[in-house]
Amino acid sequence: MYFDDILKQIGEFGLYQKKLYFVLCLQPVASGLLQLLSIFTLASPDHRCAIPGYDNDTFSPQDENHRELINSSIPESSKCFLQNTTIDIYGNISIVQYKCNSWVYDTTTFTSTLVTEFDLVCDNSVKKSNAVMLLFLGLLVGYGVMGNVADFIGRKPLMVVSNYLCCICSYLTVWSPNYIFLLAMRFCMGLGMAGQSLAIYIIGVELVGPSKRRFTGILSNFYWCFGMILMSVLGYFIRDWRYLRLAVSVYTTVLLTFVCLIPESPRWLLTRGYNAKAHALIQKAAEVNKVELDDETLKKLCVSDKVTKLRFWKIFTSKTLCVRTLVCYTCWFAASITYFGIILNLELLVGNIYLNLFVASILEVVCYLLVFLLLDRLGRKNLMCICMLMGVLSLTAAVFVIMYTPENLKWLMTVCALVGQFGVTCVFAILWLYTGELFPTELRNIGTGTSSAMARVASLAAPYFGLISSFLTGPMKETAPFILYAGVCLVALILAFCLLPDTSKKRLPETILDTIHFTEEKSIESFCSSSESGSGSGKELLPVKKNDNLII
């Protein structure tokens, strides 16, 4: 008897699992807070050069004399240069512009940010993007390493250590003495966040029965949305970056107390030979779920079926699978760079930054509801292509709004950007399930893992998209990011529409040969030539019945 059989007896998502799952889902709230905190703590307020010798200089003119001094010392619309005006004995006027090394900032929206703390503007503006990128680099490295750590030391120890790492680094960031220390803390925080997410995801999957995993997987996304909403509210009321960081750190501290309530995964205990501990946890779950489970049943329990795991390069031994993999990579990359490119640069959109994040959060909730309701009705491929098309059209519309609408209608650009983000968020939600269904069982973890890694790679580039505008002039200054987002999404849309099959109501492929003959559609097979056509058995995969379990 295998562990999934036990779960069916004691309840695949009974009261015991629901209580634990509620505690587990407190972590996605923390992830939403920690990842999106950069929107406010690394925001770039409007600024200009500080006037030399004017000790109490402020961004807004204090009086008419101060206004005249600003006009004479600062070139019009310049944020990075001072000017020195001289008149020679003949009355000739010469104006010399030179870079400044200190600035004053507008405190209307933000009292203080890391940008104002370390002067991450003008020639130093790339340092702001570096700080954002280091967090995502920590996540990328963490996801690559922490999975093996979880298998070695256990899910709960990894979760505890990762939570402590996040909590400590979050507090230390508040008292960052210099920029390098800030970068180090953000990288370590990314490592901790990756460990948190992996440990809790694994525990959640291993405690829930097969038929309930898709539901719980989508449900966890709503907690991330709650973190987004909470971040917009906290940011609105706390305008100083140190106090805002402290508020989020307090939440991570509270989260530590709940971590102790989460038990180790019984599956992991069984694989390590801790049968007595595993049996005790299973019995406790049965008692809470009000199900009787005798000792004889537990004695028959053994480690789950072992799936043959192949090396990563096996993906590229089949032309069909190779093409599908590359298309999946493209879709993940496009969705990620567009999502994070917009959400991390909300300050560049027209309107109130706090309201923009709040609206984006609500739209994300709607997104997950729609995906949950329409995924089986419209099919994975159809729904994903519709959502990607929505993103492309909205982002393209944003370009035309910027170029051709008057100033009083520029708010439409924000609407288009948020609708575009809504579309790619739906794509993200679909890809988590769709990607796993495209790969055979023996390569499913590798395929899904490397595909999501492409999203992490894209997130590294996203912070730098906000810098593009600073190197351009004219209409391209504002439209370039949207053109790039729309272009990448359009490429992904065309590839997915032409080269991917729909997996709805199909039995999942078990082997590479099953993948080749996964559907009657010939788009990929004709694209890849007929070299594989004779290598398979030619069997068709049967539709999934309602009581069949998805392997995720």
mmCIF file with all atom_site columns, N, CA and C in Angstrom, residues 72-76 78-86 93-101:
data_model
loop_
_atom_site.group_PDB
_atom_site.id
_atom_site.type_symbol
_atom_site.label_atom_id
_atom_site.label_alt_id
_atom_site.label_comp_id
_atom_site.label_asym_id
_atom_site.label_entity_id
_atom_site.label_seq_id
_atom_site.pdbx_PDB_ins_code
_atom_site.Cartn_x
_atom_site.Cartn_y
_atom_site.Cartn_z
_atom_site.occupancy
_atom_site.B_iso_or_equiv
_atom_site.pdbx_formal_charge
_atom_site.auth_seq_id
_atom_site.auth_comp_id
_atom_site.auth_asym_id
_atom_site.auth_atom_id
_atom_site.pdbx_PDB_model_num
ATOM 1  N N  . SER A 1 72  ? 18.134 79.514 -11.852 1.00 0.00 ? 72  SER A N  1
ATOM 2  C CA . SER A 1 72  ? 19.441 79.934 -12.362 1.00 0.00 ? 72  SER A CA 1
ATOM 3  C C  . SER A 1 72  ? 20.507 78.855 -12.213 1.00 0.00 ? 72  SER A C  1
ATOM 4  N N  . SER A 1 73  ? 20.309 77.922 -11.265 1.00 0.00 ? 73  SER A N  1
ATOM 5  C CA . SER A 1 73  ? 21.333 76.901 -10.995 1.00 0.00 ? 73  SER A CA 1
ATOM 6  C C  . SER A 1 73  ? 21.053 75.572 -11.674 1.00 0.00 ? 73  SER A C  1
ATOM 7  N N  . ILE A 1 74  ? 19.777 75.307 -11.987 1.00 0.00 ? 74  ILE A N  1
ATOM 8  C CA . ILE A 1 74  ? 19.385 74.007 -12.527 1.00 0.00 ? 74  ILE A CA 1
ATOM 9  C C  . ILE A 1 74  ? 18.900 74.177 -13.960 1.00 0.00 ? 74  ILE A C  1
ATOM 10 N N  . PRO A 1 75  ? 19.479 73.455 -14.927 1.00 0.00 ? 75  PRO A N  1
ATOM 11 C CA . PRO A 1 75  ? 18.950 73.490 -16.300 1.00 0.00 ? 75  PRO A CA 1
ATOM 12 C C  . PRO A 1 75  ? 17.503 73.020 -16.317 1.00 0.00 ? 75  PRO A C  1
ATOM 13 N N  . GLU A 1 76  ? 16.717 73.541 -17.217 1.00 0.00 ? 76  GLU A N  1
ATOM 14 C CA . GLU A 1 76  ? 15.300 73.197 -17.291 1.00 0.00 ? 76  GLU A CA 1
ATOM 15 C C  . GLU A 1 76  ? 15.110 71.699 -17.513 1.00 0.00 ? 76  GLU A C  1
ATOM 16 N N  . SER A 1 78  ? 16.156 69.244 -15.939 1.00 0.00 ? 78  SER A N  1
ATOM 17 C CA . SER A 1 78  ? 17.328 68.403 -15.674 1.00 0.00 ? 78  SER A CA 1
ATOM 18 C C  . SER A 1 78  ? 17.288 67.869 -14.251 1.00 0.00 ? 78  SER A C  1
ATOM 19 N N  . LYS A 1 79  ? 17.671 66.602 -14.099 1.00 0.00 ? 79  LYS A N  1
ATOM 20 C CA . LYS A 1 79  ? 17.732 65.981 -12.786 1.00 0.00 ? 79  LYS A CA 1
ATOM 21 C C  . LYS A 1 79  ? 19.159 65.659 -12.357 1.00 0.00 ? 79  LYS A C  1
ATOM 22 N N  . CYS A 1 80  ? 20.087 65.773 -13.292 1.00 0.00 ? 80  CYS A N  1
ATOM 23 C CA . CYS A 1 80  ? 21.444 65.303 -13.022 1.00 0.00 ? 80  CYS A CA 1
ATOM 24 C C  . CYS A 1 80  ? 22.521 66.369 -13.237 1.00 0.00 ? 80  CYS A C  1
ATOM 25 N N  . PHE A 1 81  ? 22.126 67.557 -13.644 1.00 0.00 ? 81  PHE A N  1
ATOM 26 C CA . PHE A 1 81  ? 23.127 68.576 -13.976 1.00 0.00 ? 81  PHE A CA 1
ATOM 27 C C  . PHE A 1 81  ? 22.843 69.894 -13.254 1.00 0.00 ? 81  PHE A C  1
ATOM 28 N N  . LEU A 1 82  ? 23.934 70.591 -12.947 1.00 0.00 ? 82  LEU A N  1
ATOM 29 C CA . LEU A 1 82  ? 23.893 71.973 -12.497 1.00 0.00 ? 82  LEU A CA 1
ATOM 30 C C  . LEU A 1 82  ? 24.399 72.854 -13.633 1.00 0.00 ? 82  LEU A C  1
ATOM 31 N N  . GLN A 1 83  ? 24.130 74.124 -13.543 1.00 0.00 ? 83  GLN A N  1
ATOM 32 C CA . GLN A 1 83  ? 24.670 75.028 -14.553 1.00 0.00 ? 83  GLN A CA 1
ATOM 33 C C  . GLN A 1 83  ? 25.281 76.259 -13.881 1.00 0.00 ? 83  GLN A C  1
ATOM 34 N N  . ASN A 1 84  ? 26.324 76.742 -14.495 1.00 0.00 ? 84  ASN A N  1
ATOM 35 C CA . ASN A 1 84  ? 27.009 77.933 -13.991 1.00 0.00 ? 84  ASN A CA 1
ATOM 36 C C  . ASN A 1 84  ? 26.967 78.995 -15.086 1.00 0.00 ? 84  ASN A C  1
ATOM 37 N N  . THR A 1 85  ? 26.335 80.106 -14.802 1.00 0.00 ? 85  THR A N  1
ATOM 38 C CA . THR A 1 85  ? 26.173 81.181 -15.779 1.00 0.00 ? 85  THR A CA 1
ATOM 39 C C  . THR A 1 85  ? 27.147 82.315 -15.465 1.00 0.00 ? 85  THR A C  1
ATOM 40 N N  . THR A 1 86  ? 27.927 82.721 -16.467 1.00 0.00 ? 86  THR A N  1
ATOM 41 C CA . THR A 1 86  ? 28.877 83.829 -16.293 1.00 0.00 ? 86  THR A CA 1
ATOM 42 C C  . THR A 1 86  ? 28.699 84.847 -17.419 1.00 0.00 ? 86  THR A C  1
ATOM 43 N N  . ILE A 1 93  ? 27.165 86.092 -22.507 1.00 0.00 ? 93  ILE A N  1
ATOM 44 C CA . ILE A 1 93  ? 26.709 85.122 -21.498 1.00 0.00 ? 93  ILE A CA 1
ATOM 45 C C  . ILE A 1 93  ? 27.174 83.720 -21.887 1.00 0.00 ? 93  ILE A C  1
ATOM 46 N N  . SER A 1 94  ? 27.791 83.033 -20.942 1.00 0.00 ? 94  SER A N  1
ATOM 47 C CA . SER A 1 94  ? 28.199 81.638 -21.171 1.00 0.00 ? 94  SER A CA 1
ATOM 48 C C  . SER A 1 94  ? 27.619 80.766 -20.067 1.00 0.00 ? 94  SER A C  1
ATOM 49 N N  . ILE A 1 95  ? 27.077 79.648 -20.484 1.00 0.00 ? 95  ILE A N  1
ATOM 50 C CA . ILE A 1 95  ? 26.469 78.703 -19.534 1.00 0.00 ? 95  ILE A CA 1
ATOM 51 C C  . ILE A 1 95  ? 27.213 77.377 -19.620 1.00 0.00 ? 95  ILE A C  1
ATOM 52 N N  . VAL A 1 96  ? 27.734 76.932 -18.492 1.00 0.00 ? 96  VAL A N  1
ATOM 53 C CA . VAL A 1 96  ? 28.465 75.671 -18.417 1.00 0.00 ? 96  VAL A CA 1
ATOM 54 C C  . VAL A 1 96  ? 27.673 74.698 -17.548 1.00 0.00 ? 96  VAL A C  1
ATOM 55 N N  . GLN A 1 97  ? 27.371 73.535 -18.093 1.00 0.00 ? 97  GLN A N  1
ATOM 56 C CA . GLN A 1 97  ? 26.663 72.503 -17.332 1.00 0.00 ? 97  GLN A CA 1
ATOM 57 C C  . GLN A 1 97  ? 27.645 71.442 -16.848 1.00 0.00 ? 97  GLN A C  1
ATOM 58 N N  . TYR A 1 98  ? 27.414 70.950 -15.635 1.00 0.00 ? 98  TYR A N  1
ATOM 59 C CA . TYR A 1 98  ? 28.276 69.913 -15.078 1.00 0.00 ? 98  TYR A CA 1
ATOM 60 C C  . TYR A 1 98  ? 27.448 69.013 -14.155 1.00 0.00 ? 98  TYR A C  1
ATOM 61 N N  . LYS A 1 99  ? 27.909 67.777 -14.008 1.00 0.00 ? 99  LYS A N  1
ATOM 62 C CA . LYS A 1 99  ? 27.177 66.803 -13.194 1.00 0.00 ? 99  LYS A CA 1
ATOM 63 C C  . LYS A 1 99  ? 27.287 67.153 -11.710 1.00 0.00 ? 99  LYS A C  1
ATOM 64 N N  . CYS A 1 100 ? 26.218 66.862 -11.017 1.00 0.00 ? 100 CYS A N  1
ATOM 65 C CA . CYS A 1 100 ? 26.224 67.097 -9.570  1.00 0.00 ? 100 CYS A CA 1
ATOM 66 C C  . CYS A 1 100 ? 26.433 65.782 -8.828  1.00 0.00 ? 100 CYS A C  1
ATOM 67 N N  . ASN A 1 101 ? 26.729 65.863 -7.539  1.00 0.00 ? 101 ASN A N  1
ATOM 68 C CA . ASN A 1 101 ? 26.951 64.658 -6.735  1.00 0.00 ? 101 ASN A CA 1
ATOM 69 C C  . ASN A 1 101 ? 26.070 64.611 -5.488  1.00 0.00 ? 101 ASN A C  1
#
